[in-house]
Amino acid sequence: MTALNDGDGVGAELALREALDEGAPKSLLAPYFGEAEILQGNLLEAHQWLDSENFAPESRTHGLHMRGRLAMMEGDLDLANRALSQAVRGHPQDPELWVDLGRLRYRVGKQTGAIAASKEALRIGPNNPAALLFRGQLVRDAEGMAAALPLLERGLQFAPESVLLLSEYAATLGELGRAQEMLTVLHRLAVRGPANQQMFFLQAVLAARAGNYELARTLLQRSGDLDRQMPAAILLLGAIDLENGNYASAAQGFDRLLRMQPSNQRVQFLLARSLKLGGHNRELVARFADHADAPYMAMIVGRAYEELGQREKAAEFLDRANRPYAMSVRILPADRDVSADDLVSITDGPSIVSRIRVLLAAGQVDGARSQANAFLQRFPESSDAKTLAGDVALAAGDYSQATRFYDKAAVVRRPWPLTIRMAYALIEQGREADAARLIADHLRGEPNNAEAAALLARWNYLRGDIVHSRLLLRYAFQQGLANDPQLGDLKMKLAQRP
């Protein structure tokens, strides 16, 4: 079993075949053969070992576990749930069983149940690397990168050669701006998995942050087809094209990513910036004038209207950009096209989310609230359902209720778009200081977030804290907003202050 514990599927299969030749029962070894085939990516061969019900009593729980893992990999979530639930009942003291059950719960929208499973896995196996990795990933989503780091470091104490832990640890260090430490971990990862696609992607991230965009592109190309499949890799390639002045190519990549993630505000801004720098002002205002809520988006749309000679329109957006916080949260676009018939017939989660957003965009708040409440009742453990209920409350002007829903959603996951909406709801309740603390907390967990730093710089300027405003503005410039015209105006104002 040592080879299986080390993730060596080939070595495990050789050892298992020797044991089979020496007379060990097939029913006893079948679950471990299945695991070895899964490790090698041979899913069809894994089925030959795991589809049978005739596991030996001593290995039956492991057989059910591997059957559930295989079903989850293939997207058969009902079978995965049956198998993993049976396995947990048979052996509730296996932390890796709880990890897989937690990952399954997360996928089916039971995120609070996933958190509970991660805590149980860690309670049973406080030093189990898989449990520490899973818990670290969930903590990162809810509390930020810095909070996840100790869990990942602890996992590496007990599995120092784990490719999964090393990759996650390197990525987390990178997001925290600890480039030299990230590079050290990448060297370890290169020794353990020299052909690892994730390693080349992380090296490309590091090169891009150092300003070596040609090297970043080369490394990204060595990562296989990640730049066509993984959203983060698509984003990185677009950023490289943008920095190299390939504005049309950058816009094409960001457009593709935005179709995959239509509510991603960072991608919206990057696409708008690519269009602006490429001289495509008409397309820019056509696509983003109705969604220019963040100060940078309002500024870039305003500048585009200026170049089109539409001064009144430009003034409207430039004034919006200069309001304190400049937050006017609008309804997110639907993630997919929804027809009139679909508004009645669709039942899957993502389509329900799109249906509710269509209703909100049409001003049908009561209908959206009814749908959102039904969705929340159906998926009470889903952070997406709670976020959507908050969006409906926000659209209805019930900001305190929006805050309650958003707070519950943030226990599971608090991405930047959610933080922005939480801050807006607080501001509308007259709780500007709470909004500032929320954004500052987000910046501590995601220190590369230039928009958060810029918002705090403006906030401190408005409240007369010039020292902190300058520090935050300088930091926002370092994180990639040096050419933002609005921040240039703030820099000039700060220069006039003692």
PDB file of N, CA and C in Angstrom, residues 104 134 192 226 351 381 437:
ATOM      1  N   LEU A 104     -17.764  16.206  -2.815  1.00  0.00           N
ATOM      2  CA  LEU A 104     -19.020  15.906  -3.511  1.00  0.00           C
ATOM      3  C   LEU A 104     -20.108  16.882  -3.070  1.00  0.00           C
ATOM      4  N   PHE A 134      -7.865  20.078   1.777  1.00  0.00           N
ATOM      5  CA  PHE A 134      -9.263  20.420   1.537  1.00  0.00           C
ATOM      6  C   PHE A 134      -9.714  21.546   2.461  1.00  0.00           C
ATOM      7  N   ARG A 192       9.726  17.014  -8.070  1.00  0.00           N
ATOM      8  CA  ARG A 192       8.713  15.976  -7.827  1.00  0.00           C
ATOM      9  C   ARG A 192       7.908  15.660  -9.082  1.00  0.00           C
ATOM     10  N   LEU A 226      -3.587  24.337 -21.089  1.00  0.00           N
ATOM     11  CA  LEU A 226      -4.217  25.057 -19.986  1.00  0.00           C
ATOM     12  C   LEU A 226      -4.735  26.412 -20.421  1.00  0.00           C
ATOM     13  N   SER A 351     -29.326  27.401 -14.322  1.00  0.00           N
ATOM     14  CA  SER A 351     -30.376  28.024 -15.125  1.00  0.00           C
ATOM     15  C   SER A 351     -31.356  28.794 -14.251  1.00  0.00           C
ATOM     16  N   GLU A 381     -28.101  24.913   1.731  1.00  0.00           N
ATOM     17  CA  GLU A 381     -26.687  24.935   2.077  1.00  0.00           C
ATOM     18  C   GLU A 381     -25.824  25.587   0.999  1.00  0.00           C
ATOM     19  N   ARG A 437     -13.788  48.650   6.533  1.00  0.00           N
ATOM     20  CA  ARG A 437     -13.144  47.531   7.238  1.00  0.00           C
ATOM     21  C   ARG A 437     -13.288  46.242   6.443  1.00  0.00           C
TER      22      ARG A 437
END
